[in-house]
Amino acid sequence: MSAVCDPPGGPVFLSIVVPVFNEEESLPALAARLRPVLDRLGEPYEVLAVDDGSTDKTPRVLEDLRGDWPELRVVTLRRNSGHQAALTAGLHRARGAYVVSMDADLQDPPEIIPRMLELARSDGLDVVYGVRTDRSADSGFKRRTAAGYYWLMRRLAGPHVPAQAGDFRLLSRQVVETLKSLPEQQQIHRLLIPWLGFPDGRITYQRGERVAGTTKYPLHKMVLLALDSVTSFSAAPLRLATAIGAGSLAVCLGFLVWTLVAHATGNTLPGWTSLITTVLFFGAVQLFCVGMLGEYVARIYTAVQARPAYFVARDTDGEQP
C-alpha cells in the first residue's frame, strides 16, 4: 500500500513529471525505485507519465503499473511532439505545490528528490537544480558535446544558466504558474527557467547509466536542441551574420583595390582559380547569412500561427483534454 492515496482532483503536495517515449523496458525499474522514495515522504503526491506518442508497449506497461499504483497518472499525447513539448504538457497539468521533472531512464537518481524538497523548504527556494558532477557513465562524445552545449549557452543566454543541469529539477507552484502564463509555444526549460530569475539552489549528484533501452537524444536531436536554444534566447547568430557580412565586404573591397592596381599596371591576365574561390566564398557567406535569418523567420512564423506544441488525447485524472 502506498503512504497516501487521494482521489482524483484532491490536494497534491508533490508532482513528478516524467516524459516518456518508447520506454517499455525502463518503466518497471523506474516505478520500483521512484515509488518507495515518494511513499516515504508521507505527503500526497502524483506521478505524471506523459506518453509522447510511444509506438512500443509503453502504454500497456503504464496501464499495468496504474493498476497497483493509484498515484500514477498517465497523460497521453495524440502524436510524438518532442521531449520539451511533453515536459511542458506535464508541467501545465501538474497539481502539486512542488513539481519535479525527470526522465524515465534513471540516469538522474530519484533518491535525491527528498534532498531537493528539504533545500527548497529550508531556504525558501523556488527552483532546485540537479547538477551532474560526474558523467563518467556517459560516452566521451556525449560528455564533450554536453560540455560544449553548456559552454555556448552560458555565453549566449547568460551566466545564470547552471552548467551540467538538464531537466532534473524541482519547481515551486509559483514558477509553474509563471511558465504557464508565458506565450511561447516551444519552451526550452533549461534556459527559460533560469531566465525567470526565481531564487534557486543546487543539489549535486553522480549521473548513472541508463537502466534500459537506448537514448532518445541522438546526435541530430542534440543539434536541433542546440539550434532551438540559441535562436530562442539570443540574437547573437544574427549579429554574427552581420559581422561576417561586414568582413566579406572588407575582403571584397580588398579584391577591388587589387583589381584596379592590376588594371593600372597592365597585369590583367585572368585567373580562373582566384575567380572560382572568390565566387564560392561569397556564395557560402550569403547562404550562411540567409540560413540564419531563415531560422528566426521560421520562429516568427510559428509564433504567428500560435499552434499548440502538443495535443492531449487522454488524461487518467479525469480532466478533459
PDB file of C-alpha atoms in Angstrom, residues 35-290:
ATOM      1  CA  ARG A  35       7.617   4.785  -5.597  1.00  0.00           C
ATOM      2  CA  PRO A  36       9.402   3.902  -2.319  1.00  0.00           C
ATOM      3  CA  VAL A  37      11.085   7.319  -2.296  1.00  0.00           C
ATOM      4  CA  LEU A  38       7.770   9.132  -2.683  1.00  0.00           C
ATOM      5  CA  ASP A  39       5.854   6.886  -0.266  1.00  0.00           C
ATOM      6  CA  ARG A  40       8.387   7.605   2.482  1.00  0.00           C
ATOM      7  CA  LEU A  41       7.719  11.347   2.187  1.00  0.00           C
ATOM      8  CA  GLY A  42       4.327  10.909   3.823  1.00  0.00           C
ATOM      9  CA  GLU A  43       2.811  13.642   1.635  1.00  0.00           C
ATOM     10  CA  PRO A  44       0.104  13.434  -1.059  1.00  0.00           C
ATOM     11  CA  TYR A  45       1.781  13.070  -4.445  1.00  0.00           C
ATOM     12  CA  GLU A  46       1.136  12.231  -8.072  1.00  0.00           C
ATOM     13  CA  VAL A  47       3.370  10.907 -10.830  1.00  0.00           C
ATOM     14  CA  LEU A  48       2.503  12.216 -14.298  1.00  0.00           C
ATOM     15  CA  ALA A  49       3.844   9.946 -17.002  1.00  0.00           C
ATOM     16  CA  VAL A  50       3.451  11.893 -20.253  1.00  0.00           C
ATOM     17  CA  ASP A  51       3.328   9.379 -23.102  1.00  0.00           C
ATOM     18  CA  ASP A  52       4.776  11.260 -26.080  1.00  0.00           C
ATOM     19  CA  GLY A  53       3.239   9.108 -28.814  1.00  0.00           C
ATOM     20  CA  SER A  54       5.063   5.879 -27.961  1.00  0.00           C
ATOM     21  CA  THR A  55       4.954   3.137 -30.598  1.00  0.00           C
ATOM     22  CA  ASP A  56       6.075   0.218 -28.429  1.00  0.00           C
ATOM     23  CA  LYS A  57       4.359  -1.381 -25.401  1.00  0.00           C
ATOM     24  CA  THR A  58       4.783   1.707 -23.222  1.00  0.00           C
ATOM     25  CA  PRO A  59       1.006   2.462 -22.991  1.00  0.00           C
ATOM     26  CA  ARG A  60       0.290  -1.120 -21.869  1.00  0.00           C
ATOM     27  CA  VAL A  61       3.077  -1.056 -19.288  1.00  0.00           C
ATOM     28  CA  LEU A  62       1.765   2.228 -17.884  1.00  0.00           C
ATOM     29  CA  GLU A  63      -1.738   0.789 -17.561  1.00  0.00           C
ATOM     30  CA  ASP A  64      -0.365  -2.265 -15.756  1.00  0.00           C
ATOM     31  CA  LEU A  65       1.550  -0.064 -13.326  1.00  0.00           C
ATOM     32  CA  ARG A  66      -1.535   2.081 -12.685  1.00  0.00           C
ATOM     33  CA  GLY A  67      -3.419  -0.996 -11.512  1.00  0.00           C
ATOM     34  CA  ASP A  68      -1.167  -1.246  -8.454  1.00  0.00           C
ATOM     35  CA  TRP A  69      -0.075   2.398  -8.115  1.00  0.00           C
ATOM     36  CA  PRO A  70      -3.049   4.759  -7.695  1.00  0.00           C
ATOM     37  CA  GLU A  71      -0.821   7.834  -7.602  1.00  0.00           C
ATOM     38  CA  LEU A  72       0.371   7.167 -11.155  1.00  0.00           C
ATOM     39  CA  ARG A  73      -1.381   9.398 -13.666  1.00  0.00           C
ATOM     40  CA  VAL A  74      -0.966   8.944 -17.418  1.00  0.00           C
ATOM     41  CA  VAL A  75      -1.230  11.829 -19.869  1.00  0.00           C
ATOM     42  CA  THR A  76      -1.251  10.627 -23.473  1.00  0.00           C
ATOM     43  CA  LEU A  77      -0.371  12.966 -26.326  1.00  0.00           C
ATOM     44  CA  ARG A  78      -2.003  12.442 -29.712  1.00  0.00           C
ATOM     45  CA  ARG A  79       1.328  12.275 -31.517  1.00  0.00           C
ATOM     46  CA  ASN A  80       5.033  12.485 -30.862  1.00  0.00           C
ATOM     47  CA  SER A  81       5.635  16.165 -30.092  1.00  0.00           C
ATOM     48  CA  GLY A  82       9.163  16.050 -28.690  1.00  0.00           C
ATOM     49  CA  HIS A  83      10.696  15.865 -25.229  1.00  0.00           C
ATOM     50  CA  GLN A  84      10.330  19.544 -24.365  1.00  0.00           C
ATOM     51  CA  ALA A  85       6.688  19.621 -25.516  1.00  0.00           C
ATOM     52  CA  ALA A  86       5.899  16.524 -23.423  1.00  0.00           C
ATOM     53  CA  LEU A  87       7.603  18.139 -20.447  1.00  0.00           C
ATOM     54  CA  THR A  88       5.530  21.279 -20.974  1.00  0.00           C
ATOM     55  CA  ALA A  89       2.329  19.217 -21.086  1.00  0.00           C
ATOM     56  CA  GLY A  90       3.223  17.602 -17.768  1.00  0.00           C
ATOM     57  CA  LEU A  91       4.143  20.869 -16.067  1.00  0.00           C
ATOM     58  CA  HIS A  92       0.943  22.544 -17.241  1.00  0.00           C
ATOM     59  CA  ARG A  93      -1.210  19.723 -15.840  1.00  0.00           C
ATOM     60  CA  ALA A  94       0.656  19.061 -12.599  1.00  0.00           C
ATOM     61  CA  ARG A  95      -1.302  19.942  -9.453  1.00  0.00           C
ATOM     62  CA  GLY A  96       1.418  19.790  -6.808  1.00  0.00           C
ATOM     63  CA  ALA A  97       2.688  22.612  -4.611  1.00  0.00           C
ATOM     64  CA  TYR A  98       6.098  21.456  -5.828  1.00  0.00           C
ATOM     65  CA  VAL A  99       6.840  19.838  -9.201  1.00  0.00           C
ATOM     66  CA  VAL A 100       9.868  17.710 -10.039  1.00  0.00           C
ATOM     67  CA  SER A 101      10.699  16.841 -13.644  1.00  0.00           C
ATOM     68  CA  MET A 102      12.876  13.853 -14.504  1.00  0.00           C
ATOM     69  CA  ASP A 103      13.480  11.316 -17.273  1.00  0.00           C
ATOM     70  CA  ALA A 104      12.455   7.663 -17.197  1.00  0.00           C
ATOM     71  CA  ASP A 105      15.926   6.209 -17.805  1.00  0.00           C
ATOM     72  CA  LEU A 106      17.047   6.595 -14.143  1.00  0.00           C
ATOM     73  CA  GLN A 107      20.279   8.329 -15.082  1.00  0.00           C
ATOM     74  CA  ASP A 108      19.094  11.014 -12.674  1.00  0.00           C
ATOM     75  CA  PRO A 109      18.540   9.251  -9.301  1.00  0.00           C
ATOM     76  CA  PRO A 110      15.085   9.749  -7.704  1.00  0.00           C
ATOM     77  CA  GLU A 111      16.656   9.217  -4.280  1.00  0.00           C
ATOM     78  CA  ILE A 112      17.784  12.866  -4.169  1.00  0.00           C
ATOM     79  CA  ILE A 113      14.237  14.228  -4.548  1.00  0.00           C
ATOM     80  CA  PRO A 114      13.796  14.443  -0.732  1.00  0.00           C
ATOM     81  CA  ARG A 115      17.008  16.490  -0.571  1.00  0.00           C
ATOM     82  CA  MET A 116      15.631  18.845  -3.210  1.00  0.00           C
ATOM     83  CA  LEU A 117      12.457  19.313  -1.204  1.00  0.00           C
ATOM     84  CA  GLU A 118      14.354  19.861   2.023  1.00  0.00           C
ATOM     85  CA  LEU A 119      16.582  22.506   0.451  1.00  0.00           C
ATOM     86  CA  ALA A 120      13.639  24.306  -1.171  1.00  0.00           C
ATOM     87  CA  ARG A 121      11.633  24.424   2.064  1.00  0.00           C
ATOM     88  CA  SER A 122      14.504  25.278   4.415  1.00  0.00           C
ATOM     89  CA  ASP A 123      15.954  28.054   2.239  1.00  0.00           C
ATOM     90  CA  GLY A 124      12.710  29.326   0.716  1.00  0.00           C
ATOM     91  CA  LEU A 125      13.785  28.479  -2.830  1.00  0.00           C
ATOM     92  CA  ASP A 126      11.531  28.277  -5.877  1.00  0.00           C
ATOM     93  CA  VAL A 127      13.933  26.254  -8.031  1.00  0.00           C
ATOM     94  CA  VAL A 128      16.372  23.485  -7.127  1.00  0.00           C
ATOM     95  CA  TYR A 129      18.550  22.173  -9.955  1.00  0.00           C
ATOM     96  CA  GLY A 130      20.036  18.719 -10.100  1.00  0.00           C
ATOM     97  CA  VAL A 131      23.626  19.313 -11.227  1.00  0.00           C
ATOM     98  CA  ARG A 132      25.723  16.462 -12.600  1.00  0.00           C
ATOM     99  CA  THR A 133      29.210  16.492 -11.132  1.00  0.00           C
ATOM    100  CA  ASP A 134      30.210  13.124 -12.576  1.00  0.00           C
ATOM    101  CA  ARG A 135      29.154  11.998 -16.069  1.00  0.00           C
ATOM    102  CA  SER A 136      31.523   9.062 -16.388  1.00  0.00           C
ATOM    103  CA  ALA A 137      28.551   6.830 -17.226  1.00  0.00           C
ATOM    104  CA  ASP A 138      28.107   8.773 -20.471  1.00  0.00           C
ATOM    105  CA  SER A 139      30.254   8.238 -23.540  1.00  0.00           C
ATOM    106  CA  GLY A 140      33.182  10.547 -24.195  1.00  0.00           C
ATOM    107  CA  PHE A 141      31.378  12.042 -27.184  1.00  0.00           C
ATOM    108  CA  LYS A 142      28.276  12.730 -25.068  1.00  0.00           C
ATOM    109  CA  ARG A 143      30.342  14.419 -22.352  1.00  0.00           C
ATOM    110  CA  ARG A 144      32.187  16.639 -24.829  1.00  0.00           C
ATOM    111  CA  THR A 145      29.070  17.690 -26.728  1.00  0.00           C
ATOM    112  CA  ALA A 146      27.217  18.400 -23.470  1.00  0.00           C
ATOM    113  CA  ALA A 147      30.113  20.487 -22.186  1.00  0.00           C
ATOM    114  CA  GLY A 148      30.172  22.402 -25.478  1.00  0.00           C
ATOM    115  CA  TYR A 149      26.415  22.989 -25.283  1.00  0.00           C
ATOM    116  CA  TYR A 150      26.507  24.444 -21.763  1.00  0.00           C
ATOM    117  CA  TRP A 151      29.603  26.500 -22.568  1.00  0.00           C
ATOM    118  CA  LEU A 152      27.823  28.049 -25.528  1.00  0.00           C
ATOM    119  CA  MET A 153      24.540  28.607 -23.679  1.00  0.00           C
ATOM    120  CA  ARG A 154      26.218  30.325 -20.734  1.00  0.00           C
ATOM    121  CA  ARG A 155      27.867  32.768 -23.120  1.00  0.00           C
ATOM    122  CA  LEU A 156      24.810  33.440 -25.236  1.00  0.00           C
ATOM    123  CA  ALA A 157      21.961  33.241 -22.700  1.00  0.00           C
ATOM    124  CA  GLY A 158      23.963  34.412 -19.667  1.00  0.00           C
ATOM    125  CA  PRO A 159      25.986  33.015 -16.747  1.00  0.00           C
ATOM    126  CA  HIS A 160      22.777  32.403 -14.786  1.00  0.00           C
ATOM    127  CA  VAL A 161      22.335  29.169 -16.785  1.00  0.00           C
ATOM    128  CA  PRO A 162      23.707  26.416 -14.498  1.00  0.00           C
ATOM    129  CA  ALA A 163      26.315  24.222 -16.131  1.00  0.00           C
ATOM    130  CA  GLN A 164      25.534  20.475 -16.354  1.00  0.00           C
ATOM    131  CA  ALA A 165      21.921  20.954 -15.214  1.00  0.00           C
ATOM    132  CA  GLY A 166      19.464  19.183 -17.516  1.00  0.00           C
ATOM    133  CA  ASP A 167      15.744  18.696 -16.953  1.00  0.00           C
ATOM    134  CA  PHE A 168      16.042  17.149 -13.479  1.00  0.00           C
ATOM    135  CA  ARG A 169      14.836  19.972 -11.233  1.00  0.00           C
ATOM    136  CA  LEU A 170      12.289  20.991  -8.620  1.00  0.00           C
ATOM    137  CA  LEU A 171       9.926  23.919  -9.175  1.00  0.00           C
ATOM    138  CA  SER A 172       7.536  25.692  -6.842  1.00  0.00           C
ATOM    139  CA  ARG A 173       3.915  26.285  -7.791  1.00  0.00           C
ATOM    140  CA  GLN A 174       4.733  29.947  -8.437  1.00  0.00           C
ATOM    141  CA  VAL A 175       7.336  29.029 -11.067  1.00  0.00           C
ATOM    142  CA  VAL A 176       4.963  26.580 -12.749  1.00  0.00           C
ATOM    143  CA  GLU A 177       2.185  29.169 -12.947  1.00  0.00           C
ATOM    144  CA  THR A 178       4.648  31.670 -14.418  1.00  0.00           C
ATOM    145  CA  LEU A 179       5.669  29.157 -17.084  1.00  0.00           C
ATOM    146  CA  LYS A 180       2.012  28.537 -17.905  1.00  0.00           C
ATOM    147  CA  SER A 181       1.437  32.262 -18.391  1.00  0.00           C
ATOM    148  CA  LEU A 182       4.214  32.667 -20.964  1.00  0.00           C
ATOM    149  CA  PRO A 183       3.073  32.875 -24.604  1.00  0.00           C
ATOM    150  CA  GLU A 184       5.887  30.744 -26.057  1.00  0.00           C
ATOM    151  CA  GLN A 185       4.693  27.549 -27.735  1.00  0.00           C
ATOM    152  CA  GLN A 186       8.132  25.896 -27.765  1.00  0.00           C
ATOM    153  CA  GLN A 187       9.722  26.291 -24.344  1.00  0.00           C
ATOM    154  CA  ILE A 188      13.364  25.348 -23.710  1.00  0.00           C
ATOM    155  CA  HIS A 189      13.063  24.863 -19.962  1.00  0.00           C
ATOM    156  CA  ARG A 190      16.748  24.510 -19.116  1.00  0.00           C
ATOM    157  CA  LEU A 191      17.230  28.090 -20.383  1.00  0.00           C
ATOM    158  CA  LEU A 192      13.813  29.590 -19.718  1.00  0.00           C
ATOM    159  CA  ILE A 193      13.635  28.740 -16.015  1.00  0.00           C
ATOM    160  CA  PRO A 194      16.996  30.353 -15.101  1.00  0.00           C
ATOM    161  CA  TRP A 195      15.965  33.398 -17.161  1.00  0.00           C
ATOM    162  CA  LEU A 196      12.914  33.917 -14.910  1.00  0.00           C
ATOM    163  CA  GLY A 197      15.193  34.811 -12.019  1.00  0.00           C
ATOM    164  CA  PHE A 198      13.497  32.946  -9.138  1.00  0.00           C
ATOM    165  CA  PRO A 199      15.608  32.104  -6.066  1.00  0.00           C
ATOM    166  CA  ASP A 200      17.382  28.840  -6.778  1.00  0.00           C
ATOM    167  CA  GLY A 201      19.712  26.270  -5.299  1.00  0.00           C
ATOM    168  CA  ARG A 202      21.596  23.204  -6.496  1.00  0.00           C
ATOM    169  CA  ILE A 203      21.956  19.588  -5.492  1.00  0.00           C
ATOM    170  CA  THR A 204      24.907  17.734  -6.994  1.00  0.00           C
ATOM    171  CA  TYR A 205      24.891  14.057  -7.889  1.00  0.00           C
ATOM    172  CA  GLN A 206      26.638  11.418  -9.963  1.00  0.00           C
ATOM    173  CA  ARG A 207      24.865  10.609 -13.206  1.00  0.00           C
ATOM    174  CA  GLY A 208      24.145   6.916 -13.556  1.00  0.00           C
ATOM    175  CA  GLU A 209      23.884   4.616 -16.531  1.00  0.00           C
ATOM    176  CA  ARG A 210      20.655   4.247 -18.482  1.00  0.00           C
ATOM    177  CA  VAL A 211      18.721   1.415 -16.858  1.00  0.00           C
ATOM    178  CA  ALA A 212      17.388   0.011 -20.146  1.00  0.00           C
ATOM    179  CA  GLY A 213      16.674   0.888 -23.754  1.00  0.00           C
ATOM    180  CA  THR A 214      18.506   3.407 -25.896  1.00  0.00           C
ATOM    181  CA  THR A 215      18.943   7.165 -25.667  1.00  0.00           C
ATOM    182  CA  LYS A 216      16.125   9.316 -27.014  1.00  0.00           C
ATOM    183  CA  TYR A 217      18.568  12.145 -27.726  1.00  0.00           C
ATOM    184  CA  PRO A 218      20.761  11.008 -30.650  1.00  0.00           C
ATOM    185  CA  LEU A 219      23.130  13.405 -32.364  1.00  0.00           C
ATOM    186  CA  HIS A 220      20.597  15.034 -34.696  1.00  0.00           C
ATOM    187  CA  LYS A 221      18.215  15.775 -31.797  1.00  0.00           C
ATOM    188  CA  MET A 222      21.045  17.276 -29.757  1.00  0.00           C
ATOM    189  CA  VAL A 223      21.913  19.521 -32.710  1.00  0.00           C
ATOM    190  CA  LEU A 224      18.274  20.601 -33.047  1.00  0.00           C
ATOM    191  CA  LEU A 225      18.082  21.297 -29.298  1.00  0.00           C
ATOM    192  CA  ALA A 226      21.209  23.441 -29.505  1.00  0.00           C
ATOM    193  CA  LEU A 227      19.833  25.323 -32.520  1.00  0.00           C
ATOM    194  CA  ASP A 228      16.475  25.917 -30.821  1.00  0.00           C
ATOM    195  CA  SER A 229      18.241  27.032 -27.653  1.00  0.00           C
ATOM    196  CA  VAL A 230      20.449  29.540 -29.467  1.00  0.00           C
ATOM    197  CA  THR A 231      17.731  31.054 -31.634  1.00  0.00           C
ATOM    198  CA  SER A 232      15.205  31.189 -28.769  1.00  0.00           C
ATOM    199  CA  PHE A 233      17.422  33.046 -26.321  1.00  0.00           C
ATOM    200  CA  SER A 234      19.932  35.076 -28.296  1.00  0.00           C
ATOM    201  CA  ALA A 235      20.203  37.288 -31.358  1.00  0.00           C
ATOM    202  CA  ALA A 236      23.937  36.550 -31.488  1.00  0.00           C
ATOM    203  CA  PRO A 237      23.677  34.492 -34.716  1.00  0.00           C
ATOM    204  CA  LEU A 238      22.114  37.482 -36.480  1.00  0.00           C
ATOM    205  CA  ARG A 239      24.900  39.697 -35.203  1.00  0.00           C
ATOM    206  CA  LEU A 240      27.394  37.059 -36.322  1.00  0.00           C
ATOM    207  CA  ALA A 241      25.848  37.108 -39.787  1.00  0.00           C
ATOM    208  CA  THR A 242      26.175  40.904 -39.803  1.00  0.00           C
ATOM    209  CA  ALA A 243      29.801  40.661 -38.734  1.00  0.00           C
ATOM    210  CA  ILE A 244      30.542  38.077 -41.421  1.00  0.00           C
ATOM    211  CA  GLY A 245      28.833  40.311 -43.962  1.00  0.00           C
ATOM    212  CA  ALA A 246      30.987  43.253 -42.872  1.00  0.00           C
ATOM    213  CA  GLY A 247      34.114  41.118 -43.071  1.00  0.00           C
ATOM    214  CA  SER A 248      33.121  39.898 -46.501  1.00  0.00           C
ATOM    215  CA  LEU A 249      32.643  43.495 -47.597  1.00  0.00           C
ATOM    216  CA  ALA A 250      36.153  44.313 -46.423  1.00  0.00           C
ATOM    217  CA  VAL A 251      37.523  41.337 -48.373  1.00  0.00           C
ATOM    218  CA  CYS A 252      35.548  42.427 -51.429  1.00  0.00           C
ATOM    219  CA  LEU A 253      36.976  45.946 -51.202  1.00  0.00           C
ATOM    220  CA  GLY A 254      40.443  44.434 -50.977  1.00  0.00           C
ATOM    221  CA  PHE A 255      39.806  42.459 -54.156  1.00  0.00           C
ATOM    222  CA  LEU A 256      38.521  45.640 -55.809  1.00  0.00           C
ATOM    223  CA  VAL A 257      41.702  47.529 -54.936  1.00  0.00           C
ATOM    224  CA  TRP A 258      43.801  44.595 -56.168  1.00  0.00           C
ATOM    225  CA  THR A 259      41.833  44.538 -59.443  1.00  0.00           C
ATOM    226  CA  LEU A 260      42.289  48.287 -60.026  1.00  0.00           C
ATOM    227  CA  VAL A 261      46.020  48.054 -59.320  1.00  0.00           C
ATOM    228  CA  ALA A 262      46.329  45.100 -61.696  1.00  0.00           C
ATOM    229  CA  HIS A 263      44.453  47.001 -64.379  1.00  0.00           C
ATOM    230  CA  ALA A 264      46.601  50.105 -63.922  1.00  0.00           C
ATOM    231  CA  THR A 265      49.818  48.098 -64.221  1.00  0.00           C
ATOM    232  CA  GLY A 266      48.593  46.101 -67.200  1.00  0.00           C
ATOM    233  CA  ASN A 267      48.707  42.829 -65.301  1.00  0.00           C
ATOM    234  CA  THR A 268      45.164  41.742 -66.115  1.00  0.00           C
ATOM    235  CA  LEU A 269      45.720  38.106 -67.038  1.00  0.00           C
ATOM    236  CA  PRO A 270      42.547  36.317 -65.853  1.00  0.00           C
ATOM    237  CA  GLY A 271      42.932  33.832 -63.032  1.00  0.00           C
ATOM    238  CA  TRP A 272      40.404  31.003 -63.016  1.00  0.00           C
ATOM    239  CA  THR A 273      41.342  29.667 -59.550  1.00  0.00           C
ATOM    240  CA  SER A 274      41.024  33.017 -57.788  1.00  0.00           C
ATOM    241  CA  LEU A 275      37.734  33.705 -59.536  1.00  0.00           C
ATOM    242  CA  ILE A 276      36.158  30.367 -58.548  1.00  0.00           C
ATOM    243  CA  THR A 277      37.492  30.660 -54.986  1.00  0.00           C
ATOM    244  CA  THR A 278      36.017  34.139 -54.623  1.00  0.00           C
ATOM    245  CA  VAL A 279      32.622  33.109 -56.021  1.00  0.00           C
ATOM    246  CA  LEU A 280      32.415  30.051 -53.784  1.00  0.00           C
ATOM    247  CA  PHE A 281      33.487  32.039 -50.715  1.00  0.00           C
ATOM    248  CA  PHE A 282      30.926  34.781 -51.100  1.00  0.00           C
ATOM    249  CA  GLY A 283      28.245  32.291 -52.106  1.00  0.00           C
ATOM    250  CA  ALA A 284      28.833  30.331 -48.904  1.00  0.00           C
ATOM    251  CA  VAL A 285      28.743  33.520 -46.805  1.00  0.00           C
ATOM    252  CA  GLN A 286      25.469  34.593 -48.361  1.00  0.00           C
ATOM    253  CA  LEU A 287      23.855  31.205 -47.857  1.00  0.00           C
ATOM    254  CA  PHE A 288      25.007  31.128 -44.232  1.00  0.00           C
ATOM    255  CA  CYS A 289      23.542  34.560 -43.513  1.00  0.00           C
ATOM    256  CA  VAL A 290      20.290  33.760 -45.309  1.00  0.00           C
TER     257      VAL A 290
END
